[in-house]
mmCIF file of C-alpha atoms in Angstrom:
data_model
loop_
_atom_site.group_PDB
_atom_site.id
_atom_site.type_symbol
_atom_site.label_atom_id
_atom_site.label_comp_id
_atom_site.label_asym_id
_atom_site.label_seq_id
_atom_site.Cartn_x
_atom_site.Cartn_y
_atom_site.Cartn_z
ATOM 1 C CA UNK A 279 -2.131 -7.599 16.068
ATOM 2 C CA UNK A 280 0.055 -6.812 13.262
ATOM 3 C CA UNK A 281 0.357 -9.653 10.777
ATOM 4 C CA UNK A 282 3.206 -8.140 8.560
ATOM 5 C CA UNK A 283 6.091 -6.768 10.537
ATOM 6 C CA UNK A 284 8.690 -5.130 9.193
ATOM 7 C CA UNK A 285 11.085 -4.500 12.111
ATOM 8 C CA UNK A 286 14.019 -2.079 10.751
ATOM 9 C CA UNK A 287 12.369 1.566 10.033
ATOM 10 C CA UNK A 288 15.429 2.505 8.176
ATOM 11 C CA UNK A 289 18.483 1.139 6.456
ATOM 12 C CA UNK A 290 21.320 2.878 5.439
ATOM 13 C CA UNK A 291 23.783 1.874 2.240
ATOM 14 C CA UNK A 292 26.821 2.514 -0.018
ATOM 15 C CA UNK A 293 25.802 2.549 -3.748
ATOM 16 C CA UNK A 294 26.658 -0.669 -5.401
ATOM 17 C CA UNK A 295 26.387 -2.766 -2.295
ATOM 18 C CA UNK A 296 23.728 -4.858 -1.337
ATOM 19 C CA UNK A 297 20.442 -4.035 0.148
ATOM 20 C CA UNK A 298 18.551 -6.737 2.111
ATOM 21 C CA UNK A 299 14.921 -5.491 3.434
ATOM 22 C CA UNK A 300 13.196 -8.227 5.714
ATOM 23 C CA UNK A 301 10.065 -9.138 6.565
ATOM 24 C CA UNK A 302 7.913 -11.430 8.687
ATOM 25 C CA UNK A 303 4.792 -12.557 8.819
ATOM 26 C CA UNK A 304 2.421 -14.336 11.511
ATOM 27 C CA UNK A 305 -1.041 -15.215 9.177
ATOM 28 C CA UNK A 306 -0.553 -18.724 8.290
ATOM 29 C CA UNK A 307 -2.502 -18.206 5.171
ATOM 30 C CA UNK A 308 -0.516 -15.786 3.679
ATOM 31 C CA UNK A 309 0.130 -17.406 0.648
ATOM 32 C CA UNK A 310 1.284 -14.305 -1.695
ATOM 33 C CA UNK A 311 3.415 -11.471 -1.001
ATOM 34 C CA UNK A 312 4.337 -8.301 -2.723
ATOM 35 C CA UNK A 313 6.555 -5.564 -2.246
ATOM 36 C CA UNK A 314 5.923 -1.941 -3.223
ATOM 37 C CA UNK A 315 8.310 1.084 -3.201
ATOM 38 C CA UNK A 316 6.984 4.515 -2.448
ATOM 39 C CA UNK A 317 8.965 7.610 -3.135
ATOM 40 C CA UNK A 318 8.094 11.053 -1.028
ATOM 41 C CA UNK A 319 4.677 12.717 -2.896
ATOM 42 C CA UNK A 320 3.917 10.188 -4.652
ATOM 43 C CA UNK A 321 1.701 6.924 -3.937
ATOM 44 C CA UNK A 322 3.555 3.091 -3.761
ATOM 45 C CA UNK A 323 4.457 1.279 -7.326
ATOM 46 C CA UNK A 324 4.530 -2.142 -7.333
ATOM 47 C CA UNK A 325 8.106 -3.883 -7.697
ATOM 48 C CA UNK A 326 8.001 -7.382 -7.412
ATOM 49 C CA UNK A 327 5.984 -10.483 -6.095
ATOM 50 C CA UNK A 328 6.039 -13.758 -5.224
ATOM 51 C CA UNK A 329 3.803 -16.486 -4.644
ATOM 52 C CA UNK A 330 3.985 -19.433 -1.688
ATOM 53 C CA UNK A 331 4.678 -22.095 -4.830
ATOM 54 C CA UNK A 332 7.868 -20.597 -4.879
ATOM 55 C CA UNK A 333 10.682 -19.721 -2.844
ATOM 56 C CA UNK A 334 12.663 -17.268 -4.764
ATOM 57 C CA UNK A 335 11.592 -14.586 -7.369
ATOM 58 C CA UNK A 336 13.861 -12.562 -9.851
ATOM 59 C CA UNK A 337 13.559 -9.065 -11.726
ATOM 60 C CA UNK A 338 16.873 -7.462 -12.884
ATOM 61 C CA UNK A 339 18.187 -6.014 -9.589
ATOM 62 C CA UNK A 340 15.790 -7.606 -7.276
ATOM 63 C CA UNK A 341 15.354 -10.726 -5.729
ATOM 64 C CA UNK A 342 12.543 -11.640 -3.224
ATOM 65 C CA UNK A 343 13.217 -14.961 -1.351
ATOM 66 C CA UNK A 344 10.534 -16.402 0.640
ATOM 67 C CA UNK A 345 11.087 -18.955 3.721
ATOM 68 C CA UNK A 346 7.712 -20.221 4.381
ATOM 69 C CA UNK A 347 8.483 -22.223 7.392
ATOM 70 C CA UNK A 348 10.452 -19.191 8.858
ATOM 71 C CA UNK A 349 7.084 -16.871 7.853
ATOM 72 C CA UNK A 350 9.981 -14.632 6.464
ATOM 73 C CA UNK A 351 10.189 -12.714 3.265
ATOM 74 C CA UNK A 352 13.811 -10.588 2.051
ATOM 75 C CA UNK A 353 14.054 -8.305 -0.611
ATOM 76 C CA UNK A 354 17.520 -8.051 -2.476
ATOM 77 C CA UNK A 355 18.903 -5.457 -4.695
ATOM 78 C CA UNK A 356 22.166 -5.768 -5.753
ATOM 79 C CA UNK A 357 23.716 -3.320 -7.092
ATOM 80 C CA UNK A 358 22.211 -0.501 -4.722
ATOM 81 C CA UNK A 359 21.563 2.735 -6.623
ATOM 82 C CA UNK A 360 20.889 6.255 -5.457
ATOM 83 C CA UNK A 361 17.901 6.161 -7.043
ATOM 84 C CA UNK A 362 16.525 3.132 -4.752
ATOM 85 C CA UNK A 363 16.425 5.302 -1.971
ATOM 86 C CA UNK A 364 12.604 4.985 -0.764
ATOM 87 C CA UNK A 365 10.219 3.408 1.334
ATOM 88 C CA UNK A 366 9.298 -0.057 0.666
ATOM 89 C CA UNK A 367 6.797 -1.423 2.140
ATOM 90 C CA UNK A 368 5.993 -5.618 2.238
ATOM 91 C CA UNK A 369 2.493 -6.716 1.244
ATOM 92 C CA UNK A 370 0.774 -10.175 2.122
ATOM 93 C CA UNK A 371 -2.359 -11.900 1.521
ATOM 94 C CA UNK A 372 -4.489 -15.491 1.651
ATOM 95 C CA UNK A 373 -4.461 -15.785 -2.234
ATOM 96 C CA UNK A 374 -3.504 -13.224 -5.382
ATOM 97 C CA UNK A 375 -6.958 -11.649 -5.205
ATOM 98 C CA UNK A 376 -7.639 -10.734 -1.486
ATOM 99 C CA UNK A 377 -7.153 -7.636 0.556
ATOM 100 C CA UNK A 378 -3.836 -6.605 1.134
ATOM 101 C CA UNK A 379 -1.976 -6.310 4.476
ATOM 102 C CA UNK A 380 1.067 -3.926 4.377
ATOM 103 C CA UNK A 381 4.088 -3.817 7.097
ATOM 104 C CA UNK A 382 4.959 -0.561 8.451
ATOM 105 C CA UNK A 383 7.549 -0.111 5.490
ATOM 106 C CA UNK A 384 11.519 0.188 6.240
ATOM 107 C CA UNK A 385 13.067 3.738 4.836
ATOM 108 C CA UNK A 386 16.008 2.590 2.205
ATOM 109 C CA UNK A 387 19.005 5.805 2.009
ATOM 110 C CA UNK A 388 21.249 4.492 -0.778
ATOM 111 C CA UNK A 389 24.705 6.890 -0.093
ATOM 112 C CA UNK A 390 26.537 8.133 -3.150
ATOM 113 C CA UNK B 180 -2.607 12.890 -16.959
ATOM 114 C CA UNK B 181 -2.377 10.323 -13.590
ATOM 115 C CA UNK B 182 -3.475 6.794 -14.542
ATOM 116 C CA UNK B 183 -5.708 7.162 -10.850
ATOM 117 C CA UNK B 184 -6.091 11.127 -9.826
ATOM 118 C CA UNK B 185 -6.894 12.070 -6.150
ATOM 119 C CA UNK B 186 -8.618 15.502 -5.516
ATOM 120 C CA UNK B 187 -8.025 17.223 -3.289
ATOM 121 C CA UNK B 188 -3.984 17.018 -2.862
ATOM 122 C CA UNK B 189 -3.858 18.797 0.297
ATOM 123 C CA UNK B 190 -6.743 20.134 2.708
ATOM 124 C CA UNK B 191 -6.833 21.568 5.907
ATOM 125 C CA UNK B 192 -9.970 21.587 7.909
ATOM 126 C CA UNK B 193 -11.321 21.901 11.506
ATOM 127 C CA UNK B 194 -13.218 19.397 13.936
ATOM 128 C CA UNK B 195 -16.432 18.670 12.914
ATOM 129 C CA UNK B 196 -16.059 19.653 9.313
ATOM 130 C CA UNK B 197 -17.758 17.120 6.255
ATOM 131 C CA UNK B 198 -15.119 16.133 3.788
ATOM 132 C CA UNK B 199 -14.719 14.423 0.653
ATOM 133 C CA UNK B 200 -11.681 12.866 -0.949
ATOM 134 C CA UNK B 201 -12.591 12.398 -4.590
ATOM 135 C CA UNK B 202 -11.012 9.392 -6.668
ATOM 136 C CA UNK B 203 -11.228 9.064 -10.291
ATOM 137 C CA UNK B 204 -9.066 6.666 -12.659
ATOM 138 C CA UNK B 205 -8.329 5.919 -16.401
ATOM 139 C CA UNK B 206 -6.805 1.934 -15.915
ATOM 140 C CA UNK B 207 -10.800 0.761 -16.479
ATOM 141 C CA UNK B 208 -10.162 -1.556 -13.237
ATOM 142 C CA UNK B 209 -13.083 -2.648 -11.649
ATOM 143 C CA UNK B 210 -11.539 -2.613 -7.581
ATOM 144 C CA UNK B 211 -10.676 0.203 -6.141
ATOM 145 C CA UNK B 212 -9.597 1.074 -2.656
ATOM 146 C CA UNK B 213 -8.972 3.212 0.192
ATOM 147 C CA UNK B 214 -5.409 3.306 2.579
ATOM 148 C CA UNK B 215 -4.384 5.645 5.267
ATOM 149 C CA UNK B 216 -1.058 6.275 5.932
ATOM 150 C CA UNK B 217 0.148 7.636 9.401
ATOM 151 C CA UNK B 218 3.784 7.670 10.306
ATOM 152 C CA UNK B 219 5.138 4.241 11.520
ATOM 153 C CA UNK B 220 1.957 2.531 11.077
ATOM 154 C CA UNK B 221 2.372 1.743 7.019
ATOM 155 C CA UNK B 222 -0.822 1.129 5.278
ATOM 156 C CA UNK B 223 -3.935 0.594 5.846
ATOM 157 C CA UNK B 224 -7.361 -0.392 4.503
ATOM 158 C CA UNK B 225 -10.071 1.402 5.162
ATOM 159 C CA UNK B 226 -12.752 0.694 2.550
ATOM 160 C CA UNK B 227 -12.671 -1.420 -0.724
ATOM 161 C CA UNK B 228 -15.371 -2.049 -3.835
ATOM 162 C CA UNK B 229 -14.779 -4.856 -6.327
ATOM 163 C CA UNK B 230 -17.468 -3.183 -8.918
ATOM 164 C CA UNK B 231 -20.142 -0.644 -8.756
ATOM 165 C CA UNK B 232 -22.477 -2.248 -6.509
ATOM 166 C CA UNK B 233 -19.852 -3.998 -4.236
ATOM 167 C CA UNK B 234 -18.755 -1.625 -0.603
ATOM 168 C CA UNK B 235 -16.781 -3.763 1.735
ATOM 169 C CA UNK B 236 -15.790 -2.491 5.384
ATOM 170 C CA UNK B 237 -11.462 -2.453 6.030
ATOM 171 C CA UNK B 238 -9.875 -2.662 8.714
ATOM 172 C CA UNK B 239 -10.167 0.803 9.787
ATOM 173 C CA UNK B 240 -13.908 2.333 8.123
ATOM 174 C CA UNK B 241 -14.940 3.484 11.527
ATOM 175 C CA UNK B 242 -15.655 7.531 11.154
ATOM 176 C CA UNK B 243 -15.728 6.974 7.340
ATOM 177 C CA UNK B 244 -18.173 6.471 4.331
ATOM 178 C CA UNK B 245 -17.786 5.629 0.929
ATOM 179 C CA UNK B 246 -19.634 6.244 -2.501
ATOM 180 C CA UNK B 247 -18.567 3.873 -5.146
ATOM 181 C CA UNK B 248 -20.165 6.357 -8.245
ATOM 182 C CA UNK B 249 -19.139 4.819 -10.843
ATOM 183 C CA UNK B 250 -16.911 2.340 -12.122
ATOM 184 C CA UNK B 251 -13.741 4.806 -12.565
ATOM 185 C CA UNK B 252 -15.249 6.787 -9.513
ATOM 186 C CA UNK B 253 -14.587 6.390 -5.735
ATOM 187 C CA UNK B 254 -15.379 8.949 -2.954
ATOM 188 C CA UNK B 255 -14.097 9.153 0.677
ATOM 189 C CA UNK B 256 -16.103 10.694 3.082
ATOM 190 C CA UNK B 257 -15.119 11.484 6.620
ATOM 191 C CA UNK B 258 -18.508 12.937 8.116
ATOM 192 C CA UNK B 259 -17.257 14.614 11.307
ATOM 193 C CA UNK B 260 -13.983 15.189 11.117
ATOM 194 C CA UNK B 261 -11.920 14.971 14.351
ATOM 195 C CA UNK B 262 -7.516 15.947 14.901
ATOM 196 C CA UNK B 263 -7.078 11.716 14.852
ATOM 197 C CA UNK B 264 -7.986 11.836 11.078
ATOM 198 C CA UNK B 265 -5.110 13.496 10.272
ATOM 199 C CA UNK B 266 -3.077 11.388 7.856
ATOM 200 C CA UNK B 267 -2.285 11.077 4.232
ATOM 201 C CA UNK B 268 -4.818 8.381 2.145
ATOM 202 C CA UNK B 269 -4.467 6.911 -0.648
ATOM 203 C CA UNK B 270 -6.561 5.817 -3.162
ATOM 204 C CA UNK B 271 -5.606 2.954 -5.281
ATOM 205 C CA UNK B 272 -7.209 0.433 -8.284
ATOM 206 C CA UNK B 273 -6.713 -3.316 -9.519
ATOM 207 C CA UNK B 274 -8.418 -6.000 -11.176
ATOM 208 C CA UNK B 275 -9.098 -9.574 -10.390
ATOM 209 C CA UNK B 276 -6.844 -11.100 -12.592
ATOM 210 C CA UNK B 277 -4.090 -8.354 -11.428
ATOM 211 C CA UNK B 278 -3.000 -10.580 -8.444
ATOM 212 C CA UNK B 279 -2.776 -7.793 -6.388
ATOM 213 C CA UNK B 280 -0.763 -4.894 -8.087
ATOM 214 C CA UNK B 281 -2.594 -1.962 -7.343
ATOM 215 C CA UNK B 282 -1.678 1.219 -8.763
ATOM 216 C CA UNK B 283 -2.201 3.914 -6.677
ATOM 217 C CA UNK B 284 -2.579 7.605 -6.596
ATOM 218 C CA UNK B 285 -0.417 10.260 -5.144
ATOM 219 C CA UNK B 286 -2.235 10.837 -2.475
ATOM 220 C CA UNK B 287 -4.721 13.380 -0.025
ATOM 221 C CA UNK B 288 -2.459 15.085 2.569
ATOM 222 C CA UNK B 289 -5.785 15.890 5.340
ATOM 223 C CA UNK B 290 -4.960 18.044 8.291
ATOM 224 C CA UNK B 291 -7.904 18.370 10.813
ATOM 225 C CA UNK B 292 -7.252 21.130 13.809
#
């Protein structure tokens, strides 16, 4: 039973348009949610969070927005760069300090 | 030198073979983990330790050990390997007030023939 689902394996976009990554969740007690971006030989970083007490979370480029009632998390970066070309993969859990659940992780090609 | 190192990168072995995957990291974080990756399937846990004398079961520990050593030390042991086991894992660290950002390591690419 997968509990984070991340159903695109791949998105494809011009630089300096937008990039919307989706996810959805089924474990009502989700209640925090992270997303990490992984390049190739090297492990995930952390990018951003954001916790159920909110419904929309800012850093510079990125935006997470959260719908609780949907069980649906997006991931915005606007402008797309070259250099966001990676896999990210969305995180959940009941609480900040419990054991992760990852989605399957959707492959992001930013085109020059 | 890599906040959380992972020896060794790569490794090829047969069926049947003992091996280790060796953790060791610098961030002085008290959890540390173990993922698998396999292709479409994303992360996923297989063993955890929230100090020393703390080993918790993931969702995927079956065929696997672990040896929490130390604090900045975490071993992976896969005790009979067998061709299903091939994957790349990751070891990663974090702390209870770190809300879940784990830092990870670059990973053990494992090949079992």
């Amino acid at each position: 039973d997968q509990q984070v689902k991340q159903n695109s394996p791949s998105l494809s976009v011009q630089e300096g348009r937008i990039s919307i990554l989706n996810c959805d969740y089924t474990n009502s007690m989700f209640d925090y949610f992270l997303w990490y971006k992984k390049y190739p030989a090297e492990g995930p970083t952390f990018l951003i969070s954001i916790s159920s007490i909110k419904d929309k979370n800012e850093d510079g480029r990125f935006t997470v927005f959260l719908n609780k009632s949907a069980k649906h998390l997006s991931l915005h970066i606007v402008p797309s760069q070259p250099g966001d070309s990676a896999v990210y993969f969305c995180a959940a859990s009941p609480g900040s300090n419990y054991k992760l659940t990852f989605g399957k992780g959707t492959l992001l090609t930013v085109n020059p | 030198d890599a906040d959380v190192t992972q020896t060794p990168r790569n490794r090829i072995t047969k069926t049947g073979k003992r091996i280790m995957l060796e953790c060791s990291q610098t961030k002085g974080h008290d959890r540390m983990y173990w993922y698998r990756q396999d292709p479409g399937l994303g992360l996923r846990l297989i063993y955890y330790s929230f100090d020393v004398k703390d080993i918790n079961k993931g969702e995927i520990s079956d065929g696997y050990s672990v040896s929490r050593q130390a604090q900045a030390k975490f071993s992976l042991s896969l005790e009979s390997a067998i061709p299903n086991q091939t994957a790349l894992y990751f070891c990663a660290t974090g702390t209870e007030s770190g809300a879940n950002v784990l830092t990870f390591g670059a990973g053990s690419r494992l090949t079992v023939l």
